[in-house]
Short mmCIF file of C-alpha atoms in Angstrom, two decimals:
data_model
loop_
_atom_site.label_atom_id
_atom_site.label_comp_id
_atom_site.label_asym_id
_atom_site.label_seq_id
_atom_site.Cartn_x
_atom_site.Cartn_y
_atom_site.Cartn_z
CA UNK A 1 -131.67 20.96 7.38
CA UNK A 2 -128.47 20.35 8.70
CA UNK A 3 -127.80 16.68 8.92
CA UNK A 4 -126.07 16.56 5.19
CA UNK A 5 -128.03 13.44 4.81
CA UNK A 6 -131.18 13.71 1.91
CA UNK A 7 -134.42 14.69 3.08
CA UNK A 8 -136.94 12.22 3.44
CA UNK A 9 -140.29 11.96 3.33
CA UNK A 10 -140.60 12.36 7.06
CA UNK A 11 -138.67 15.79 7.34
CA UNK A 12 -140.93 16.88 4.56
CA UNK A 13 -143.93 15.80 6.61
CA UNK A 14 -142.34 17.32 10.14
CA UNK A 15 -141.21 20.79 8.03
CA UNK A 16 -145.68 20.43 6.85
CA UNK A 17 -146.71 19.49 10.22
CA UNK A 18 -149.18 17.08 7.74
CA UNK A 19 -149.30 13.02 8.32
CA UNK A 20 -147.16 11.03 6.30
CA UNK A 21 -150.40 9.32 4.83
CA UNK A 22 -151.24 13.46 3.90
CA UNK A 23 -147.95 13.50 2.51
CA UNK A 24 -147.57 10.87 0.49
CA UNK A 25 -150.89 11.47 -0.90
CA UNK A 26 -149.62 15.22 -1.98
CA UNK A 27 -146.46 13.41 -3.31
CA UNK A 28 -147.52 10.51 -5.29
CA UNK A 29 -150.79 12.56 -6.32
CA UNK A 30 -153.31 10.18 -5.19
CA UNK A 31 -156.21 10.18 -2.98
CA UNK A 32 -158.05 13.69 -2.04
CA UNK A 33 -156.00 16.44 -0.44
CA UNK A 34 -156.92 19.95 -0.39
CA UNK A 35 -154.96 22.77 -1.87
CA UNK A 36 -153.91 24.08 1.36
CA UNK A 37 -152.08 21.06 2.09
CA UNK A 38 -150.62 20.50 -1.65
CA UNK A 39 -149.59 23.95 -1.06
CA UNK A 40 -147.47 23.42 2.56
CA UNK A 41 -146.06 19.80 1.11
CA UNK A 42 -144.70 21.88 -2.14
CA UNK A 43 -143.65 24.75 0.49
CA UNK A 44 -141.63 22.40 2.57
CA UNK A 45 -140.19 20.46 -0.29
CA UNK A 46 -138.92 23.12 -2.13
CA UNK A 47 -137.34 24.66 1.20
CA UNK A 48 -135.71 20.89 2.60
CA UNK A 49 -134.88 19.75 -1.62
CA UNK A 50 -136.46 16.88 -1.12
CA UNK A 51 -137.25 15.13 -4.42
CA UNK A 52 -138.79 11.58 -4.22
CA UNK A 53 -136.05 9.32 -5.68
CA UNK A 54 -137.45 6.42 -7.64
CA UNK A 55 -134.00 4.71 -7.41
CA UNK A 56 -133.98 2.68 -4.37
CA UNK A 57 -137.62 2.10 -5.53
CA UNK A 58 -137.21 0.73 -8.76
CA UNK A 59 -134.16 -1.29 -7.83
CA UNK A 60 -135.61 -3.13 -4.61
CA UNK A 61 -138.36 -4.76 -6.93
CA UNK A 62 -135.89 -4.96 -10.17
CA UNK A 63 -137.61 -2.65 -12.35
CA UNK A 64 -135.60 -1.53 -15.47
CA UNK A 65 -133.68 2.05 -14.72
CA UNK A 66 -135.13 5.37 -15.92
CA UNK A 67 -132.72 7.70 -17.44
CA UNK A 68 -133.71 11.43 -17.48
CA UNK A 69 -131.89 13.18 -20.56
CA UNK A 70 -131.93 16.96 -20.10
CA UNK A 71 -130.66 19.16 -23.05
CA UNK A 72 -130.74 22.72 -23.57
CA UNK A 73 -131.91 22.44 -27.10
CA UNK A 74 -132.77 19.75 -30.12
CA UNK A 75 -131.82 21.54 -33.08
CA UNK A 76 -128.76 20.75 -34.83
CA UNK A 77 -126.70 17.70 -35.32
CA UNK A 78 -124.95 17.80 -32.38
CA UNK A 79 -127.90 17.18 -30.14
CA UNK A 80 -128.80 14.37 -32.74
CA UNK A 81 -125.96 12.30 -32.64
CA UNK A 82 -125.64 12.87 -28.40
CA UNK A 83 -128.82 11.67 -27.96
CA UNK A 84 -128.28 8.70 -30.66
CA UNK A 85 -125.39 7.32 -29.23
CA UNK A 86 -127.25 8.20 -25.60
CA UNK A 87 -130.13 5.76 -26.38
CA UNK A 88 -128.38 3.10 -28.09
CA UNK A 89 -126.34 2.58 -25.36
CA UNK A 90 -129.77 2.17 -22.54
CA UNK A 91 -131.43 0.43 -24.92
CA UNK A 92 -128.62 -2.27 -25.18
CA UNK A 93 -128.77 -2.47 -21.35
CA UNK A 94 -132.48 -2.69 -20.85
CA UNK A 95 -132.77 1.01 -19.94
CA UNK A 96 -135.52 3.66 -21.11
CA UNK A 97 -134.48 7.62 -21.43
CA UNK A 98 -136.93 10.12 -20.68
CA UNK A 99 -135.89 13.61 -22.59
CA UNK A 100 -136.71 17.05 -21.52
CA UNK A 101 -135.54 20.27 -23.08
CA UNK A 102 -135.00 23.24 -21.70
CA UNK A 103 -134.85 25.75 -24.36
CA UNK A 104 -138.15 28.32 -23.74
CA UNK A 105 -139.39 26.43 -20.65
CA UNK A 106 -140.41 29.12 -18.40
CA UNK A 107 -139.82 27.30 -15.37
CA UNK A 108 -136.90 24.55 -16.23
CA UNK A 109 -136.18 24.20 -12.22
CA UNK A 110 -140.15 23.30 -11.71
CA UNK A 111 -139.96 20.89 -14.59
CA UNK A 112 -136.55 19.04 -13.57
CA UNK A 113 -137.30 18.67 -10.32
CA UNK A 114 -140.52 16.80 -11.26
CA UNK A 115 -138.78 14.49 -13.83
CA UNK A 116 -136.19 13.94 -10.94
CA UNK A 117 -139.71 12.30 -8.92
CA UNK A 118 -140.10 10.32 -11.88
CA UNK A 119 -136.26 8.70 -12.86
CA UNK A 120 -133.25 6.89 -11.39
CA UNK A 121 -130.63 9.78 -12.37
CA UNK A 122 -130.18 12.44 -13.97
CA UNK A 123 -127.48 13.53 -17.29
CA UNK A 124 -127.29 17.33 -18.24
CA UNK A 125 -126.03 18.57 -20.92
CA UNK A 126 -124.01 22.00 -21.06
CA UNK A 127 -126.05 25.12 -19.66
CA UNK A 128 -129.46 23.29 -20.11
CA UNK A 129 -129.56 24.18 -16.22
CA UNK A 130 -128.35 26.79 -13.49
CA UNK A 131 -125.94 25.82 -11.61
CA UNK A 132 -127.84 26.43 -8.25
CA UNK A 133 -130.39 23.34 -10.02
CA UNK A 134 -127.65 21.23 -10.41
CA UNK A 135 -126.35 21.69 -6.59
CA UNK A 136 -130.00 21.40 -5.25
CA UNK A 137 -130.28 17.94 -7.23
CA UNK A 138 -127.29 16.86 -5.82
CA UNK A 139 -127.70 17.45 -2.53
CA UNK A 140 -131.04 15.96 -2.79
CA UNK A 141 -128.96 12.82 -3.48
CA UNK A 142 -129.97 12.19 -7.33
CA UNK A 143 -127.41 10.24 -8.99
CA UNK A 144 -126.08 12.92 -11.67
CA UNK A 145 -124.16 13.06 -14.65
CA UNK A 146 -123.07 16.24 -16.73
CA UNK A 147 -122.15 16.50 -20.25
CA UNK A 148 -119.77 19.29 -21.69
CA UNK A 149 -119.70 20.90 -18.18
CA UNK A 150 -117.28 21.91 -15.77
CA UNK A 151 -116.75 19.51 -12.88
CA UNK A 152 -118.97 20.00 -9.91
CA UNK A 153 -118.20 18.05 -6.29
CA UNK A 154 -120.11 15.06 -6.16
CA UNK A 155 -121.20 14.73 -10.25
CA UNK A 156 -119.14 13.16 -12.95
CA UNK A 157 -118.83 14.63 -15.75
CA UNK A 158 -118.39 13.87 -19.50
CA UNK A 159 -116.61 16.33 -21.94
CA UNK A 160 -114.32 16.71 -24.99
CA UNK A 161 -111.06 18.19 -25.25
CA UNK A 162 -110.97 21.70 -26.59
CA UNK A 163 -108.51 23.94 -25.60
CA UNK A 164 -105.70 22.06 -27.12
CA UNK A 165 -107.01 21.37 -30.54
CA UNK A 166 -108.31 25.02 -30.43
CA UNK A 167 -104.97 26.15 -30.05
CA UNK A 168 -103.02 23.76 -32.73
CA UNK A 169 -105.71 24.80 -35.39
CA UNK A 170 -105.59 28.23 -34.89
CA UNK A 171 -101.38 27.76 -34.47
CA UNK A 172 -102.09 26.07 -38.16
CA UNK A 173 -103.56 29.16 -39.43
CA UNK A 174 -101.11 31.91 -37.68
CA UNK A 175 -98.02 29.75 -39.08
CA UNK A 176 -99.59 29.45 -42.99
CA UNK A 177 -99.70 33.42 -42.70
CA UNK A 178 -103.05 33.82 -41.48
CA UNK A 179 -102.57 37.16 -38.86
CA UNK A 180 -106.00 38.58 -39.19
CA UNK A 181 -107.89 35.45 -37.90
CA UNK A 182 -111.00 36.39 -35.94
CA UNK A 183 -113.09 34.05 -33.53
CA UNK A 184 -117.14 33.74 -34.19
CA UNK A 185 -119.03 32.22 -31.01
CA UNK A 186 -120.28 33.18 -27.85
CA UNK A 187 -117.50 32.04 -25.14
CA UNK A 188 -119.62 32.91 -22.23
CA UNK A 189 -122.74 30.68 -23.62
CA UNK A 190 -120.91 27.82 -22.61
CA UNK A 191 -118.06 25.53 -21.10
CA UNK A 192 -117.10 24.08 -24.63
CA UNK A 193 -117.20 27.44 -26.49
CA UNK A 194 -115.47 29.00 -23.74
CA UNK A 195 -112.63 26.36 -23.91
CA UNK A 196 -112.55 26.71 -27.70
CA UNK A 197 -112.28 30.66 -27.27
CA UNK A 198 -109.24 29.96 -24.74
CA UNK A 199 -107.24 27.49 -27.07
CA UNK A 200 -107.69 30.50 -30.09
CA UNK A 201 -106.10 33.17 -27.35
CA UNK A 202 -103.38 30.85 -26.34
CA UNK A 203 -102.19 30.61 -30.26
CA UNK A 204 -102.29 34.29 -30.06
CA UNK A 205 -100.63 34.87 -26.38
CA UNK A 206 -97.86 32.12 -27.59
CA UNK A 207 -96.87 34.42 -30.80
CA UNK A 208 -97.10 37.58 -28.21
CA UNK A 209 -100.34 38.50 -30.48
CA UNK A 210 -103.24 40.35 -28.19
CA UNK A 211 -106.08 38.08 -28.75
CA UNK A 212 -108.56 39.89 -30.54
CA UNK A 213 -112.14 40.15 -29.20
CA UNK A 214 -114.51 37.14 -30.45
CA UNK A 215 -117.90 37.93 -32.44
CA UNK A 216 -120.43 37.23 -30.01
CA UNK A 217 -123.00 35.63 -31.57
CA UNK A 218 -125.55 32.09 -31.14
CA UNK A 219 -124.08 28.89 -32.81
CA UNK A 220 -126.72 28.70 -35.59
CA UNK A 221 -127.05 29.06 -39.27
CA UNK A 222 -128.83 32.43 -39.07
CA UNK A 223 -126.59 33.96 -36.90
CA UNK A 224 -123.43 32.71 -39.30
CA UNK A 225 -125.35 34.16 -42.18
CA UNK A 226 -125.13 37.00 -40.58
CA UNK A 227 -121.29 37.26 -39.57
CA UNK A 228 -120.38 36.88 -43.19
CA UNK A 229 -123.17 39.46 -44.39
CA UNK A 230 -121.48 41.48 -42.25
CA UNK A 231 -117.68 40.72 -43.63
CA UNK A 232 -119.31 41.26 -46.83
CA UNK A 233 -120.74 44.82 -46.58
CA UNK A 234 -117.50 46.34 -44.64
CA UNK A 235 -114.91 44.45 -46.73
CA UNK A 236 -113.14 44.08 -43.08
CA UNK A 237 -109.30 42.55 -42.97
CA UNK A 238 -110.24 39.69 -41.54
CA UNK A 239 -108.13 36.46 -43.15
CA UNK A 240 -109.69 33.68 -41.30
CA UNK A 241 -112.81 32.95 -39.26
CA UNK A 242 -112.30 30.20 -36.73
CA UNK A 243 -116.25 29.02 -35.80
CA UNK A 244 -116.96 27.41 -32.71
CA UNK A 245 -119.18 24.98 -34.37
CA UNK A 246 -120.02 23.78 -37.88
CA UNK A 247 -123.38 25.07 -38.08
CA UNK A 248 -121.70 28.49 -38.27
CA UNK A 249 -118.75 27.50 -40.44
CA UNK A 250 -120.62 26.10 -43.13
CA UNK A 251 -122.67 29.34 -43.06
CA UNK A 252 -120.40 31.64 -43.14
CA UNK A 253 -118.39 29.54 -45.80
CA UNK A 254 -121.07 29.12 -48.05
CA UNK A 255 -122.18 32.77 -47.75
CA UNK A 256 -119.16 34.27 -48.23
CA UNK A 257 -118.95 31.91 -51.26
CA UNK A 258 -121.97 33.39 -52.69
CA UNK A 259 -120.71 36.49 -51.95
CA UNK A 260 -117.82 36.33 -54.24
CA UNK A 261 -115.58 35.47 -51.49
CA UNK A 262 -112.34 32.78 -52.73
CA UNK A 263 -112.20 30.48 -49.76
CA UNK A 264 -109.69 30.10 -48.72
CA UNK A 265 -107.93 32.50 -51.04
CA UNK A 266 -108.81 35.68 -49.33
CA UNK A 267 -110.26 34.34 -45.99
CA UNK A 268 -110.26 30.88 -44.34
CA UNK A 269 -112.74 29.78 -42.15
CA UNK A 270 -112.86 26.45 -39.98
CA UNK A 271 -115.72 24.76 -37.98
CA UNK A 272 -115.89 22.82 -35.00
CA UNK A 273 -117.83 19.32 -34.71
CA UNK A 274 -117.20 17.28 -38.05
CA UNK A 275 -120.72 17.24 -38.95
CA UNK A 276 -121.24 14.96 -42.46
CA UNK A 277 -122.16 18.16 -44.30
CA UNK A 278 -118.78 19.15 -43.49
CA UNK A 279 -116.82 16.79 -46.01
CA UNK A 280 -119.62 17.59 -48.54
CA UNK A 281 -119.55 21.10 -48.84
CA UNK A 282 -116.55 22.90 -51.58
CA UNK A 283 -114.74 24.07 -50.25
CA UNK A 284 -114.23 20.70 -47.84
CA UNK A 285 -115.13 22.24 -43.74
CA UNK A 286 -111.71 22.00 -41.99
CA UNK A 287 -113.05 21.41 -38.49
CA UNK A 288 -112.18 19.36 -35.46
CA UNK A 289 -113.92 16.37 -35.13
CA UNK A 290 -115.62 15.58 -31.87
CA UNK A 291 -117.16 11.81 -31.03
CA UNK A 292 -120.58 13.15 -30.41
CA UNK A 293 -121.98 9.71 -30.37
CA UNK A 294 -119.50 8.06 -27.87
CA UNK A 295 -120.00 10.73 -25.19
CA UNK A 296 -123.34 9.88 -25.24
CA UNK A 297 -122.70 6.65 -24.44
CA UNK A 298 -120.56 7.22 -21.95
CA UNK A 299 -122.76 9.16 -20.27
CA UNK A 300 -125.25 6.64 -20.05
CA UNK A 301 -122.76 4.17 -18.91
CA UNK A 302 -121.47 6.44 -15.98
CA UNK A 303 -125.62 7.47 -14.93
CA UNK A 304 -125.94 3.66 -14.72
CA UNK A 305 -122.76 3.10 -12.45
CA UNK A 306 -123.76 6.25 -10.11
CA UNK A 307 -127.56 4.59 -9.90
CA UNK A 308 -126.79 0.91 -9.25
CA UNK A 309 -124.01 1.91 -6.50
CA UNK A 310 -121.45 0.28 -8.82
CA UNK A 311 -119.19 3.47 -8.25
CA UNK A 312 -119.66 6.28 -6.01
CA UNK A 313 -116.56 8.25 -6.04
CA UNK A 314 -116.96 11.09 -8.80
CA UNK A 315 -114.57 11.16 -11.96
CA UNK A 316 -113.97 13.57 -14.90
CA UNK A 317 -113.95 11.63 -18.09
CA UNK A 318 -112.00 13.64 -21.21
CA UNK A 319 -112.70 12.25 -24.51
CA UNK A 320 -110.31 13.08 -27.81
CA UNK A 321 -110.62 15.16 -30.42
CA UNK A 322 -109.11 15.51 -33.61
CA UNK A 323 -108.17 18.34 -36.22
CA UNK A 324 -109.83 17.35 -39.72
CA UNK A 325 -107.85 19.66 -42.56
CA UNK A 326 -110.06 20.27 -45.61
CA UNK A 327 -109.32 23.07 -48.40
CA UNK A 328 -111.41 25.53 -46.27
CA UNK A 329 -108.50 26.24 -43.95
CA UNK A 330 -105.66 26.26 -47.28
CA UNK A 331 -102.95 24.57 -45.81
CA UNK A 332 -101.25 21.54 -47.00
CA UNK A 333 -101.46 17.71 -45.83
CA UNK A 334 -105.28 18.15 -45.56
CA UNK A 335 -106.80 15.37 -44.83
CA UNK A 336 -110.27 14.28 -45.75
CA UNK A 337 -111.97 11.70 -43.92
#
């Protein structure tokens, strides 16, 4: 379709060559229809991106808004405290939050575009979805939101700083002596760990220091478990490991730990998040603290200003961060919080 205006139920229906009653029926699954004609309604849907927005719906008879939440994953506290501070904030204004994950659905695209039948907008987090998902959502004309993404024409989106704190942390470490530091995280599995990954390098590139190569592994215990298992068994150089989350740091720190490791005598190692078993742990996490809650609010907020029509120009919202020095890192003036 070339109009650049949203399909409607009437292209979809034209595209069929099916009534709009026939349509509808398909759509809204009521009434009998046979599978032939499910089949060309689905067909022509899929090829106009029509999706059957409940906004204008919901609004003309002042029904409470329907948030769809989609995350890549549930596990860990990050997720936790997103989707926390996510639902407080619709449940103080009157709206409901319907959650899907994405993590092992064989057919995420399928299942989105079904929740966007069923909601007023749309927030992703991160990588939960392909870009090309995103970009057939939008042009579909469902309000959208994106969390810890890169910007994307006609979406906001709600992220955290990174590359700057990144790069005084790791600055922290390079000036106390630390020259062997390596990074542990995945930069291309997503936006924030690729930002993260990029304030590390600039530390380096600033001293004239090659960046060295990250270890490429998944943000989870397991895989931090592993990383210092490894440092363990080949007695490497390494002086410092700078995580891209907590959920590695505090593995690797209390591994290495176990290990016979002094942290931070022989090796530092910092996190990324400020998770409360961060302060807990002895050594004390240094990390950088992100407001995990808040952004979740503020993506509801921003869903509820692109659904109502309160704003329709798009805008990039950058929330602070902050370095949080514990004995884990061994440098001076830490502070505990």
């Amino acid at each position: 379709m070339a109009t650049g205006r949203p399909a409607t139920i009437y292209d979809v229906a034209a595209r069929a060559k099916l009534s709009i009653a026939t349509v509808s029926r398909v759509l809204q699954g009521t009434g009998p229809v046979s599978a032939k004609a499910r089949e060309r309604v689905g067909q022509a849907a899929a090829e106009l991106n029509y999706v059957p927005l409940r906004a204008a719906r919901s609004l003309a008879v002042q029904r409470h808004e329907a948030h769809g939440l989609v995350l890549p994953d549930l596990s860990g506290p990050f997720y936790s405290d997103l989707l926390m501070g996510y639902e407080r904030w619709a449940g103080e204004h009157g709206q409901s939050v319907v959650l899907t994950v994405t993590h092992g659905n064989p057919d995420p695209r399928r299942t989105v575009r079904d929740l966007a039948g069923r909601v007023d907008g749309i927030v992703v987090h991160g990588n939960a979805l392909e870009l090309t998902t995103i970009q057939e959502l939008r042009k579909a004309g469902v309000p959208l939101v994106l969390v810890a993404h890169p910007p994307v024409t006609g979406c906001d989106t709600v992220r955290t700083e990174s590359v700057s704190s990144a790069e005084k942390l790791t600055t922290r470490l390079l000036d106390a002596g630390r020259e062997n530091l390596v990074f542990v995280g995945d930069p291309g599995s997503s936006y924030d760990v690729s930002e993260r990954y990029a304030g590390f390098a600039k530390a380096h590139e600033s001293r004239g220091k090659v960046p060295p190569e990250p270890i490429r592994v998944e943000l989870t215990e397991v895989a931090g478990r592993g990383v210092a298992e490894e440092v363990l068994t080949q007695g490497t150089r390494l002086d410092g490991l700078v995580c891209a989350n907590d959920e590695l740091g505090l593995a690797v720190l209390t591994t290495l730990r176990a290990g016979g490791v002094d942290v931070p005598g022989e090796i530092v190692v910092t996190g990324w998040d400020d998770v409360m078993a961060a302060r807990y742990v002895s050594p004390g996490l240094s990390t950088v603290r992100q407001p995990m809650a808040e952004l979740g609010q503020l993506a509801a907020q921003r869903l509820h200003e692109r659904v109502t029509g309160e704003r329709t120009r798009g805008r990039n919202d950058v929330l602070a961060t902050e370095l949080v020095l514990r004995d884990s890192c061994g440098t001076s003036g830490a502070k505990e919080q």
